[in-house]
Short mmCIF file of C-alpha atoms and ligand atoms in Angstrom, two decimals:
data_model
loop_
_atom_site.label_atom_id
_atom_site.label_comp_id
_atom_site.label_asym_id
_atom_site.label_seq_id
_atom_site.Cartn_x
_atom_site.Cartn_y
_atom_site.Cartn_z
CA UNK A 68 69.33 49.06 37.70
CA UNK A 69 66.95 51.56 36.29
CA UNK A 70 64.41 50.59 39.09
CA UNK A 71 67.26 51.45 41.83
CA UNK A 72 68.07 54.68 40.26
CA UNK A 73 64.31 55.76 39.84
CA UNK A 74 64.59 55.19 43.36
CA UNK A 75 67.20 57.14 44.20
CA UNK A 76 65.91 60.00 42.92
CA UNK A 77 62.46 59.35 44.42
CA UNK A 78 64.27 59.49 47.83
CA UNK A 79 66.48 62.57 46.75
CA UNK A 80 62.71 64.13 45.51
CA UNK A 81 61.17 63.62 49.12
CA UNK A 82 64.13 64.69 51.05
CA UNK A 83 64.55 67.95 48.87
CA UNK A 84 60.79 68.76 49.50
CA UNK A 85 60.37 67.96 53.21
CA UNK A 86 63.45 70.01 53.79
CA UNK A 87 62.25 73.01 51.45
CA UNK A 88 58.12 72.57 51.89
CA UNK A 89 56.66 75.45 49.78
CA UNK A 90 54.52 76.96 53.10
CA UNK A 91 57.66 76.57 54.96
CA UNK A 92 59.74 78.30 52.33
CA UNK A 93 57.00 80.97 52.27
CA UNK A 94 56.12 81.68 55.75
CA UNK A 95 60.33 82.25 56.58
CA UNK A 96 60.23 84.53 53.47
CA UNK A 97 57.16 86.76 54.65
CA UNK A 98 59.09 86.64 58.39
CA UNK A 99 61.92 88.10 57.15
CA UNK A 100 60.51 90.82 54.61
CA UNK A 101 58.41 91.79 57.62
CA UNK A 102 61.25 92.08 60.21
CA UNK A 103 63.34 93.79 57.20
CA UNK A 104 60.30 96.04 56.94
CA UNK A 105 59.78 97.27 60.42
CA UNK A 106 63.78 97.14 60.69
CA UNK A 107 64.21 99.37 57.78
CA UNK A 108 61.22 101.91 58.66
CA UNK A 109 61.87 102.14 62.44
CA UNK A 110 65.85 101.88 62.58
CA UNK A 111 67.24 102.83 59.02
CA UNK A 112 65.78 106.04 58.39
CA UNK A 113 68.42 109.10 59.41
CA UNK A 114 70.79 106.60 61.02
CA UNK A 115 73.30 106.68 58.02
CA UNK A 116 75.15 109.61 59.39
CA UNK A 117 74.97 109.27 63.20
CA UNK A 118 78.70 107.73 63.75
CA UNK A 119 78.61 103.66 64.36
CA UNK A 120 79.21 103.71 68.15
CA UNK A 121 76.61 106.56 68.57
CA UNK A 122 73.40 104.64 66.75
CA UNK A 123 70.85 103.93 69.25
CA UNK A 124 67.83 102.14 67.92
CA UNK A 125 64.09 103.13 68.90
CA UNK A 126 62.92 101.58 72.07
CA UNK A 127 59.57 102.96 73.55
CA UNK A 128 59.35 103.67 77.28
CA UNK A 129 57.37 101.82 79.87
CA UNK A 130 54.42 103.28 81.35
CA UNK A 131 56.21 103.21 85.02
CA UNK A 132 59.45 104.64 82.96
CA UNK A 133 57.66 107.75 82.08
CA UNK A 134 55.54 108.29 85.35
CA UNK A 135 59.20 107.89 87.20
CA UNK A 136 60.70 110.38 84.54
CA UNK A 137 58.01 112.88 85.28
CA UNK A 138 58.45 112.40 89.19
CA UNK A 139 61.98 113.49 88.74
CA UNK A 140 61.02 116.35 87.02
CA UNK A 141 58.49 116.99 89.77
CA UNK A 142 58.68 120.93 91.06
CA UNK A 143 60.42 122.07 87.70
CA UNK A 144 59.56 124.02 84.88
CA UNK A 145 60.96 125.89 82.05
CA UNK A 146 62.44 123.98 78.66
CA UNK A 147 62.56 120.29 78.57
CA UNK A 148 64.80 118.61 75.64
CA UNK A 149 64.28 114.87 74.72
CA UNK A 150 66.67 113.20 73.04
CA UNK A 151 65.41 110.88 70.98
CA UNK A 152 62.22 111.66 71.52
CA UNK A 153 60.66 108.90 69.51
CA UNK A 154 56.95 108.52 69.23
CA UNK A 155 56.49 111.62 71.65
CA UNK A 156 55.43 109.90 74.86
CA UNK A 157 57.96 111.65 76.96
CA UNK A 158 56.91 114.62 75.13
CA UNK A 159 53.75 114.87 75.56
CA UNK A 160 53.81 113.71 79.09
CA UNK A 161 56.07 116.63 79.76
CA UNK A 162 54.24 119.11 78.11
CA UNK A 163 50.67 118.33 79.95
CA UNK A 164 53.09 118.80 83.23
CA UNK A 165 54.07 122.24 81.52
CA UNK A 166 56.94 122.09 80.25
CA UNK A 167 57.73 123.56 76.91
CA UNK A 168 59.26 120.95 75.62
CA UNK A 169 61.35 120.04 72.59
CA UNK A 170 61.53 116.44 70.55
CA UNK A 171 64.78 115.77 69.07
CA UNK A 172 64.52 112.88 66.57
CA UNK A 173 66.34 111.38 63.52
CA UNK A 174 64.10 108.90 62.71
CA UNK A 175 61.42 110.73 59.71
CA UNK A 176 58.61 108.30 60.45
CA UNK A 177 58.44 108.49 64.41
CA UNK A 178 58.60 112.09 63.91
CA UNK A 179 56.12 112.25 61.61
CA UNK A 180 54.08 110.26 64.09
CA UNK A 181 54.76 112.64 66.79
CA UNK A 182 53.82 115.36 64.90
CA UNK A 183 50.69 113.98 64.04
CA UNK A 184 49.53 112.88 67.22
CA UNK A 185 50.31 116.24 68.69
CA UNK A 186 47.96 118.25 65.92
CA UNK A 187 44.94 115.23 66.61
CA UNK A 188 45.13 115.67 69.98
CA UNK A 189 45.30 119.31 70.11
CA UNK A 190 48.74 119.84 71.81
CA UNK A 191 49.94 123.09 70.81
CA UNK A 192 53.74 123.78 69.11
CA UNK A 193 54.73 126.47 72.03
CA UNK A 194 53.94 123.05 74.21
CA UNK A 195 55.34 120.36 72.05
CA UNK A 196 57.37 121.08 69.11
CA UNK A 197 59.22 117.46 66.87
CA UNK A 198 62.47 118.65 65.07
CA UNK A 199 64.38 116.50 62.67
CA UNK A 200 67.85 117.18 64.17
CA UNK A 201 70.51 114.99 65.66
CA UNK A 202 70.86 116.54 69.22
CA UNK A 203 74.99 115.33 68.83
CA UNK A 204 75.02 118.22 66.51
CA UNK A 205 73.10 120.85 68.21
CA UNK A 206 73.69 123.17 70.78
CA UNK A 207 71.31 122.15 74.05
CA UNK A 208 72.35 125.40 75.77
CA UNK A 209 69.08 126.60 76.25
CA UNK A 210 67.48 123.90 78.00
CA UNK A 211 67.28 123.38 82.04
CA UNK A 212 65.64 119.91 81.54
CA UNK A 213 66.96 117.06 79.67
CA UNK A 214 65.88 113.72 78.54
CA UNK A 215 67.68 110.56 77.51
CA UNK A 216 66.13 107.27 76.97
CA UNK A 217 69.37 106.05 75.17
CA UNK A 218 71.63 103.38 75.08
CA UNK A 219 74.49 102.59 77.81
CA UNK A 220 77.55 103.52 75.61
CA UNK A 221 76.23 106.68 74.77
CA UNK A 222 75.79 107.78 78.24
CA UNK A 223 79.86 108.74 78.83
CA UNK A 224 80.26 110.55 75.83
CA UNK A 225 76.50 112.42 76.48
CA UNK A 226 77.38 113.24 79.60
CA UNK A 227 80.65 115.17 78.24
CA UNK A 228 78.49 117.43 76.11
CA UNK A 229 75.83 118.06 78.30
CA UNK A 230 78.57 119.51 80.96
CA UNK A 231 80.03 121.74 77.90
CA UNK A 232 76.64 122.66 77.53
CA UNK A 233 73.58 122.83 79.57
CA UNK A 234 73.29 125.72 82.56
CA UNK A 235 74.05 125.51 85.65
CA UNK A 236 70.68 125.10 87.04
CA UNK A 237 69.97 121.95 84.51
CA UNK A 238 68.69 118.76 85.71
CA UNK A 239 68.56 115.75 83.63
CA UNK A 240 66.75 112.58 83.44
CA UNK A 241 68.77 109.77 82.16
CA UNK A 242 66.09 106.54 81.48
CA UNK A 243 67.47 103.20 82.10
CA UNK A 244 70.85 104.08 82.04
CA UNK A 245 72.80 105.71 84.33
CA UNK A 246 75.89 108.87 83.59
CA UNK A 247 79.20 106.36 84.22
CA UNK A 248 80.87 109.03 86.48
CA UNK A 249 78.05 111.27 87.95
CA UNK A 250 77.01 112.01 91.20
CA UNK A 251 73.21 110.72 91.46
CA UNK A 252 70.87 113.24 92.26
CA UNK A 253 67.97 110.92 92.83
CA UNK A 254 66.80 107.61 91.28
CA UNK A 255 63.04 106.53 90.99
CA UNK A 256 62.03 103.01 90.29
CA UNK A 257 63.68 99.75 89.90
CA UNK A 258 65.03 97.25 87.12
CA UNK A 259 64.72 98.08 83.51
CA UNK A 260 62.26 101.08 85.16
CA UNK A 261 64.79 102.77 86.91
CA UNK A 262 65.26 106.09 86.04
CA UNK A 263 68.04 108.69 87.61
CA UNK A 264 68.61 112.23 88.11
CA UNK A 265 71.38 114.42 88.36
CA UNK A 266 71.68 118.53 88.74
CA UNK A 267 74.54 119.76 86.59
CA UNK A 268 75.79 122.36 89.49
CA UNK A 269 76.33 119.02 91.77
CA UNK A 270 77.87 117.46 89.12
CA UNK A 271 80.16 120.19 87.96
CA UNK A 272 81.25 120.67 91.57
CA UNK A 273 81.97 117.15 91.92
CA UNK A 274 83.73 116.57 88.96
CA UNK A 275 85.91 119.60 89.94
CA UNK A 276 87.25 117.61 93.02
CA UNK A 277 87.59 114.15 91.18
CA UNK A 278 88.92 115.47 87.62
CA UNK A 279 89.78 112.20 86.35
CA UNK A 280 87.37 109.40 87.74
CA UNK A 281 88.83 105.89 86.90
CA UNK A 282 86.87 103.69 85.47
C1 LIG B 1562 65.52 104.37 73.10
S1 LIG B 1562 64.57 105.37 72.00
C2 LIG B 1562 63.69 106.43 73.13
C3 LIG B 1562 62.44 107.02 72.51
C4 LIG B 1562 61.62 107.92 73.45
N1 LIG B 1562 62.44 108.96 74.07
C5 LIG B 1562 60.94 107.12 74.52
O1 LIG B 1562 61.43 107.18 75.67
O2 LIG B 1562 59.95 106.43 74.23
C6 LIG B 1562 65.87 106.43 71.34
C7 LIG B 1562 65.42 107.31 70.20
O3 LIG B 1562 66.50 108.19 69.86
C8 LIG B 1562 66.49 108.41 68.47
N2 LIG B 1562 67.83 108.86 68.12
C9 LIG B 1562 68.96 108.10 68.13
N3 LIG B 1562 70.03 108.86 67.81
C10 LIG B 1562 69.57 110.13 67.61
C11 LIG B 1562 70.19 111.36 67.26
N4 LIG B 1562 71.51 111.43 67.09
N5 LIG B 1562 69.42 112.47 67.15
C12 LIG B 1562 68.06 112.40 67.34
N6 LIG B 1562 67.42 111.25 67.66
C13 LIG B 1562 68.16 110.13 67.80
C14 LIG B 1562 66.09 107.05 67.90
O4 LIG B 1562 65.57 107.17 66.61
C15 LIG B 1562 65.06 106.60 68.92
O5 LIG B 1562 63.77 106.99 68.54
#
């Protein structure tokens, strides 16, 4: 009797450690502290107070993504605005093209990263300057070039303010993903490169004959 429940127990022992082996146990810990980590310090910070359906996460662009962004912005000058600017690459790229250009971003630590990397590598602030503002909340009125690497159920709602907003003259990049009801401009790229543009006037003018687009 003993024997058989010594052996029991023996089998309940090896069961309980092959399904819960210490470097198993370990390793899934470290995974998740890690992705916890890099979720908490590249999504969480300054996201508490953007509105649940207007969070968009961090998401770098491509190298083609920028080089098609800054072929639609080919032949213009003036103010640039990104929004959501990120670690700067759109930025900077924009501001070696001469643009005076303005980083919009929530996030403390990419903008701290931005900020950095523009004093290292020399980029003056009338050039490149990083604010910690959410661009929902602040008036874009003075910018004629706008950027938005975003996400695609931002886009309607973006494309609202924008319209209140931006000049006449304004042209703006949309990365990715597309304004729901606007008259393309131009597009440059394909796939998960593509990137559009669309001139405010033509959109306005547009939008005048079709009020009420149905989607
Ligand atoms: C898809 S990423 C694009 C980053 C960068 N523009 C690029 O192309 O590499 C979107 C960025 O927008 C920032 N963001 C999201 N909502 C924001 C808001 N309301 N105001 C400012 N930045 C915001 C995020 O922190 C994230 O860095």
């Amino acid at each position: 009797m003993e024997d058989s429940i010594e052996m029991i127990l023996q089998e309940h022992r090896g069961s309980y450690t092959s399904r819960h082996h210490p470097i198993l146990s370990v390793c899934t810990g470290a995974l998740f502290t890690g992705l916890y980590s890099v979720w908490s310090l590249f999504v969480l910070p300054g996201f508490r107070k953007v509105p649940l359906n207007l969070k968009v996460p961090y998401l770098p662009s491509s190298k083609d993504q920028t080089l098609n962004t800054m072929k639609l912005l080919e032949g213009r000058a003036g103010r640039l605005a990104d929004l959501g600017s990120g670690d700067g690459r759109l930025v900077f790229a924009a501001s070696s093209a001469g643009f005076k250009c303005t980083g919009f971003e929530i996030n403390s630590i990419l903008l701290a990263y931005a900020r950095s990397k523009a004093s290292w590598t020399g980029v003056p602030s009338r050039q490149a300057t990083f604010v910690n503002k959410d661009f929902w909340k602040t008036d874009l009125s003075s910018y004629n070039n706008v950027i938005a690497f975003l996400a695609p159920g931002v886009m309607g709602v973006l494309g609202e303010k924008l319209l209140k907003e931006l000049p006449d003259d304004a042209r703006v990049i949309a990365c990715r993903f597309p304004f729901p009801d606007w008259p393309l401009q131009s597009s440059v790229g394909s796939g998960l490169d593509e990137t559009f543009a669309y001139d405010i006037s033509r959109v306005r003018s547009h939008l005048r004959q079709e009020p009420n687009p149905v989607r």
